[in-house]
mmCIF file of C-alpha atoms in Angstrom:
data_model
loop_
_atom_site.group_PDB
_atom_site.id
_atom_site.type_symbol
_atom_site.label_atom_id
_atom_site.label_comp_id
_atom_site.label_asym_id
_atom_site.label_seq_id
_atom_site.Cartn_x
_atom_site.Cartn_y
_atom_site.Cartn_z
ATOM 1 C CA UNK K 1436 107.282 65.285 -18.501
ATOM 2 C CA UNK K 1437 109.790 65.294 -15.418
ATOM 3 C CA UNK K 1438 113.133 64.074 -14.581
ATOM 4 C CA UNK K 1439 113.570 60.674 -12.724
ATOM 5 C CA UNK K 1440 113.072 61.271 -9.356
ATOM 6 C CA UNK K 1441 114.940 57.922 -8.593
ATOM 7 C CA UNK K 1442 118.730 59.962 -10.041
ATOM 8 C CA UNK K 1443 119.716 62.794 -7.987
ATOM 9 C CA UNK K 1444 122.062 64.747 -9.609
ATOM 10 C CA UNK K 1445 122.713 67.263 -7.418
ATOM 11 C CA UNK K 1446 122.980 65.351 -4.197
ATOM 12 C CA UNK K 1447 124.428 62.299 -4.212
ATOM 13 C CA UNK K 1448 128.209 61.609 -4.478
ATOM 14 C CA UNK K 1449 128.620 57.937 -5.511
ATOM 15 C CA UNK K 1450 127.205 58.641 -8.884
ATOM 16 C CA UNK K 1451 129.432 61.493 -8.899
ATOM 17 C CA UNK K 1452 132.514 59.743 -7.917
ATOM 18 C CA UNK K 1453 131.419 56.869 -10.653
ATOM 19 C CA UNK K 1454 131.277 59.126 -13.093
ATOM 20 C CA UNK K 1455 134.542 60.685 -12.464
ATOM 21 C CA UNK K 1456 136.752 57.581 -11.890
ATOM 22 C CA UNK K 1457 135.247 55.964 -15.267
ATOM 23 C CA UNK K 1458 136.738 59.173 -16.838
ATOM 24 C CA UNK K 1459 140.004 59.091 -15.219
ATOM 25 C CA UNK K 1460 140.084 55.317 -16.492
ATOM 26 C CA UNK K 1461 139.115 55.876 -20.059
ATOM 27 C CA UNK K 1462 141.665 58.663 -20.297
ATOM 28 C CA UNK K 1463 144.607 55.738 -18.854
ATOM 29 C CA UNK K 1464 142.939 53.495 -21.278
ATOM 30 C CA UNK K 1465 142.982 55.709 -24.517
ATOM 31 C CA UNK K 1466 145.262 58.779 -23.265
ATOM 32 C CA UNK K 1467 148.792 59.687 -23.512
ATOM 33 C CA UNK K 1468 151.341 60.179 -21.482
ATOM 34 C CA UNK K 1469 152.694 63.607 -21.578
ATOM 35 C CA UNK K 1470 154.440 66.385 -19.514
ATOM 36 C CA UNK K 1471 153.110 69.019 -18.311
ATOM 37 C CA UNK K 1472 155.409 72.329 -17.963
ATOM 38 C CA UNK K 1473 154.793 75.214 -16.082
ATOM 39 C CA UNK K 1474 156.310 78.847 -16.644
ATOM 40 C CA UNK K 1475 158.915 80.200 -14.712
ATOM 41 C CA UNK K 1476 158.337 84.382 -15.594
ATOM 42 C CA UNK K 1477 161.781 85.836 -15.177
ATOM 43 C CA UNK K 1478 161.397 89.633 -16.233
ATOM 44 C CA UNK K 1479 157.889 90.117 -16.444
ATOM 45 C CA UNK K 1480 157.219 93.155 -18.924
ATOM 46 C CA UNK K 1481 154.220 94.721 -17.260
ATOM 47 C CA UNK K 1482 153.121 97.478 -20.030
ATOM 48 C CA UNK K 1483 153.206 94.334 -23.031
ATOM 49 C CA UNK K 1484 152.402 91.823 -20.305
ATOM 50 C CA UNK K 1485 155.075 89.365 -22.276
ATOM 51 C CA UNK K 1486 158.183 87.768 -21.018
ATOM 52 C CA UNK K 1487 161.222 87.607 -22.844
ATOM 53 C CA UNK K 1488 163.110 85.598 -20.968
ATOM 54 C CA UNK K 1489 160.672 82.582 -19.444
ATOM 55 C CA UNK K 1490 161.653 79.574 -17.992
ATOM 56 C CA UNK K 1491 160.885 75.936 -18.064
ATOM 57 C CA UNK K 1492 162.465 73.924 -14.962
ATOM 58 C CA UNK K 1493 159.628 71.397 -14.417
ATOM 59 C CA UNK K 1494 158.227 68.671 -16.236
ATOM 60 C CA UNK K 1495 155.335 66.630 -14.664
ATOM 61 C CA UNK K 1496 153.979 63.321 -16.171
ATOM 62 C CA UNK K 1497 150.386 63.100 -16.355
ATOM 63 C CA UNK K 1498 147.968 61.399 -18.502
ATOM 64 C CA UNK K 1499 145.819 63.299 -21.139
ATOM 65 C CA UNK K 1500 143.457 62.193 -23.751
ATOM 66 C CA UNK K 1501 143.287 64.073 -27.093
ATOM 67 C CA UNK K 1502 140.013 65.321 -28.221
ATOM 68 C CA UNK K 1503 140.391 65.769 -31.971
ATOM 69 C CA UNK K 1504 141.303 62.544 -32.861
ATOM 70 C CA UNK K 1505 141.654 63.205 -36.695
ATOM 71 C CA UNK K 1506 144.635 65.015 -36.450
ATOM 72 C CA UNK K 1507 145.804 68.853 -35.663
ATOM 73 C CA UNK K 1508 143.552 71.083 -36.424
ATOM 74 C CA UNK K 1509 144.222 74.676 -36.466
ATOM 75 C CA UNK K 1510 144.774 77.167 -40.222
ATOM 76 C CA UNK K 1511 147.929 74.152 -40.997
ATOM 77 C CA UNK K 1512 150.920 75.880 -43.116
ATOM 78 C CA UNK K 1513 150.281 78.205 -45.417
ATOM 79 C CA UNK K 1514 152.421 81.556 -46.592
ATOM 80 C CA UNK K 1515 151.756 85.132 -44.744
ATOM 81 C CA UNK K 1516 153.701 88.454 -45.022
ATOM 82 C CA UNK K 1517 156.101 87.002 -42.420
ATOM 83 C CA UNK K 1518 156.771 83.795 -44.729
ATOM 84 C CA UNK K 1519 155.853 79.485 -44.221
ATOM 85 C CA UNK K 1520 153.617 79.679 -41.194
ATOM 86 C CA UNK K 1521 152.510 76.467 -39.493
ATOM 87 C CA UNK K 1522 149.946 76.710 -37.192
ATOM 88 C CA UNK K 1523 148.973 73.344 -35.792
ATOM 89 C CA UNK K 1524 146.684 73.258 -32.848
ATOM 90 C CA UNK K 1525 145.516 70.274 -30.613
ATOM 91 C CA UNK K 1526 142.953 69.685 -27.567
ATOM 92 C CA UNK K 1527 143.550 67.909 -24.806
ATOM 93 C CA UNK K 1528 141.371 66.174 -21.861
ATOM 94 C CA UNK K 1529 142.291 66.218 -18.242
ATOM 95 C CA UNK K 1530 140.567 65.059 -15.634
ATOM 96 C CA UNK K 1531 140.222 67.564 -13.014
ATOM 97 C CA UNK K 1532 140.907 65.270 -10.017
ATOM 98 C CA UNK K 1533 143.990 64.319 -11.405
ATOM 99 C CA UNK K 1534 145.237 67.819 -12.050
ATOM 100 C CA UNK K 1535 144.221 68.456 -8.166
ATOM 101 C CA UNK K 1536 146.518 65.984 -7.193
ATOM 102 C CA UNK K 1537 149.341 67.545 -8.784
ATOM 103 C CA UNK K 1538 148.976 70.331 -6.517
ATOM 104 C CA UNK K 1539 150.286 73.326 -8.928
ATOM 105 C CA UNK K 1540 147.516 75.791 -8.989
ATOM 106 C CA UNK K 1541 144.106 75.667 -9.469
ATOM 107 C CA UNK K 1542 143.855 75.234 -13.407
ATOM 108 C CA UNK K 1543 146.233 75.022 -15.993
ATOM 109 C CA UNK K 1544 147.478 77.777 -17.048
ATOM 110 C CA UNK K 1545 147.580 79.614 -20.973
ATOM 111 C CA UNK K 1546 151.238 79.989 -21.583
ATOM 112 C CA UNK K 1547 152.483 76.563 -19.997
ATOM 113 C CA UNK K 1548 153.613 74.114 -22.535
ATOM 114 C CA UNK K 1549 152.895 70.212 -22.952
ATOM 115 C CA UNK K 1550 155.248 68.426 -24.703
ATOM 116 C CA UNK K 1551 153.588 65.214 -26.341
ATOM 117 C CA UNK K 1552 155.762 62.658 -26.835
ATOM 118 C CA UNK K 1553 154.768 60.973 -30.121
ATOM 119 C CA UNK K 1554 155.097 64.037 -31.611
ATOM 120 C CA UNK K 1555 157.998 64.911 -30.199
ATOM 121 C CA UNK K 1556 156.629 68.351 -29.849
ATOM 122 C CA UNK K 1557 155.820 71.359 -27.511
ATOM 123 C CA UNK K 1558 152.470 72.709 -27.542
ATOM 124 C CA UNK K 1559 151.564 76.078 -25.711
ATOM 125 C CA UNK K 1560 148.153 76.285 -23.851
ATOM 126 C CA UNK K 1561 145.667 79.222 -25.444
ATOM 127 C CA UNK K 1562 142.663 78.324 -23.244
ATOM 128 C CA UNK K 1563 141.601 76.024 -20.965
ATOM 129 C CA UNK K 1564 137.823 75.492 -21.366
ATOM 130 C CA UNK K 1565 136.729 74.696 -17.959
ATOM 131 C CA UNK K 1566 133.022 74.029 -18.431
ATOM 132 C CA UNK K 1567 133.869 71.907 -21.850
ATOM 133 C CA UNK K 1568 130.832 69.112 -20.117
ATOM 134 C CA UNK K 1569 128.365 70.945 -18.519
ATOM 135 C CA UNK K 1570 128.380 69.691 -15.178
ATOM 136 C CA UNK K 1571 127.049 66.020 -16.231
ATOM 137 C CA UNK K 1572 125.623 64.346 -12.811
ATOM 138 C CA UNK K 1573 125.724 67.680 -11.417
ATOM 139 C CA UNK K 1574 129.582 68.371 -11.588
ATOM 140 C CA UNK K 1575 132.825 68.911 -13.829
ATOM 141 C CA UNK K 1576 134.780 66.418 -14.245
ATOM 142 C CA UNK K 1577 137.547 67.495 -16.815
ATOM 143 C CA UNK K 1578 139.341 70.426 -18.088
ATOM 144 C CA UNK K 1579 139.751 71.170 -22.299
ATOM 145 C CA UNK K 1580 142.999 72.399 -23.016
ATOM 146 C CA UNK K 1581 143.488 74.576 -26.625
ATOM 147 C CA UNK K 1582 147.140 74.230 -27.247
ATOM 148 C CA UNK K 1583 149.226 75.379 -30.480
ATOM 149 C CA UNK K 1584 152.217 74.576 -31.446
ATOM 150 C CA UNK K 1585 154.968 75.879 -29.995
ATOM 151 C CA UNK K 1586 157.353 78.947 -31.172
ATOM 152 C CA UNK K 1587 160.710 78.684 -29.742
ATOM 153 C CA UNK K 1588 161.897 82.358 -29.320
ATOM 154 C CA UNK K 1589 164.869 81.719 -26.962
ATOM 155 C CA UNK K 1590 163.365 80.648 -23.578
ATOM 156 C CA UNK K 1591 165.025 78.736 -21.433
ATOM 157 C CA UNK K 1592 164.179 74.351 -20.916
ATOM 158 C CA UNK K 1593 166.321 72.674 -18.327
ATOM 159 C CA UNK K 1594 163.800 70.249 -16.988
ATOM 160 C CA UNK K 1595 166.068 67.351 -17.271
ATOM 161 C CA UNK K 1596 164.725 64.908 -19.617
ATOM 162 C CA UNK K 1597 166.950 65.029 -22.859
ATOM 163 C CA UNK K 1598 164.180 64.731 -25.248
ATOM 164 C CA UNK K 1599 162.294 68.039 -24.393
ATOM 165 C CA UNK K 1600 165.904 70.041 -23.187
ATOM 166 C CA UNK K 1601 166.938 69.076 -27.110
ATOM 167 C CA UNK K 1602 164.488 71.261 -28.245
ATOM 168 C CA UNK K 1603 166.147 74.195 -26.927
ATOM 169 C CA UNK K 1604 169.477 73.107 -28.291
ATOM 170 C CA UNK K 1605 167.922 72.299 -31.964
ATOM 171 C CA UNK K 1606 165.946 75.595 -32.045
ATOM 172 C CA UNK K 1607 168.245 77.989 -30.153
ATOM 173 C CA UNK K 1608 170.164 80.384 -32.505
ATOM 174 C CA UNK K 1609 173.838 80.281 -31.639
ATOM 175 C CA UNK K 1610 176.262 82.084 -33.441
ATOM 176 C CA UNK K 1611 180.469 81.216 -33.080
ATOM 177 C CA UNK K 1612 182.733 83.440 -33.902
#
């Protein structure tokens, strides 16, 4: 048996461009609004490929669904050799067009953060699945981003909205003498 020879999905961009916009709707419809924040590397260590002392100037609004809609997935809390561990991790949809108009680079990238209001929380990006539909009418229409939750370890958030630059003054250790 054969595909419909009537649907091209390979050729034709209205069905394309339906396909897409009905995405970008359904995520205004049932998304969230959250912020988007891109790393500032500061002193890059090359050997450990880690930096210390990362920054977070920027905060972007955009509009992002959630994928697991039961809650945060992830291993939860639960006791290691370190102590209380709570590893919470959440997906998020974003359409690709929308990201494109943002014009910051070509994907997102692991090691931003998102900071989802409701939760009043910072999540860190592991992996952004680029190919998370595989190209339905013949292209890709959204990215999958794996975030955790975040670990505050003394980087630095001036993007000037109070409720994410709070974090850092909540979780920064400060010692007075």
């Amino acid at each position: 048996m054969a595909t419909s020879t009537y649907f091209s999905k390979f050729d034709h961009l209205n069905e394309q461009n339906l396909l897409e916009n009905i995405i970008i709707e359904s995520i205004r419809i049932y998304g969230h609004d959250v912020f988007y924040l891109p790393r500032t590397m500061a002193n890059l260590d090359e050997l450990l490929g880690e930096d210390s002392l990362s920054k977070f100037d920027d905060a972007y609004p955009i509009e992002m669904d959630i994928k697991n809609v039961d809650g945060f997935e992830g291993e939860g809390a639960f006791i290691s050799r370190f102590g209380l561990e709570v590893r919470q991790q959440i997906t998020f949809s974003l359409a690709r067009s929308v990201w494109a108009s943002m014009g910051l680079s070509d994907v997102p990238k692991e090691g931003d953060l998102i900071y989802f209001p409701l939760t009043k929380k910072l999540f860190e990006i592991q992996f952004v699945v680029s190919e998370a539909v595989f190209y339905q009418a013949g292209t890709l229409q959204t990215y999958d981003i794996q975030c955790e939750l975040f670990e505050y370890s003394d980087e630095d958030l001036d993007t000037g909205i109070n409720a994410i630059d709070a974090i850092e003054e909540s979780e920064a250790y400060v010692q007075t003498f």
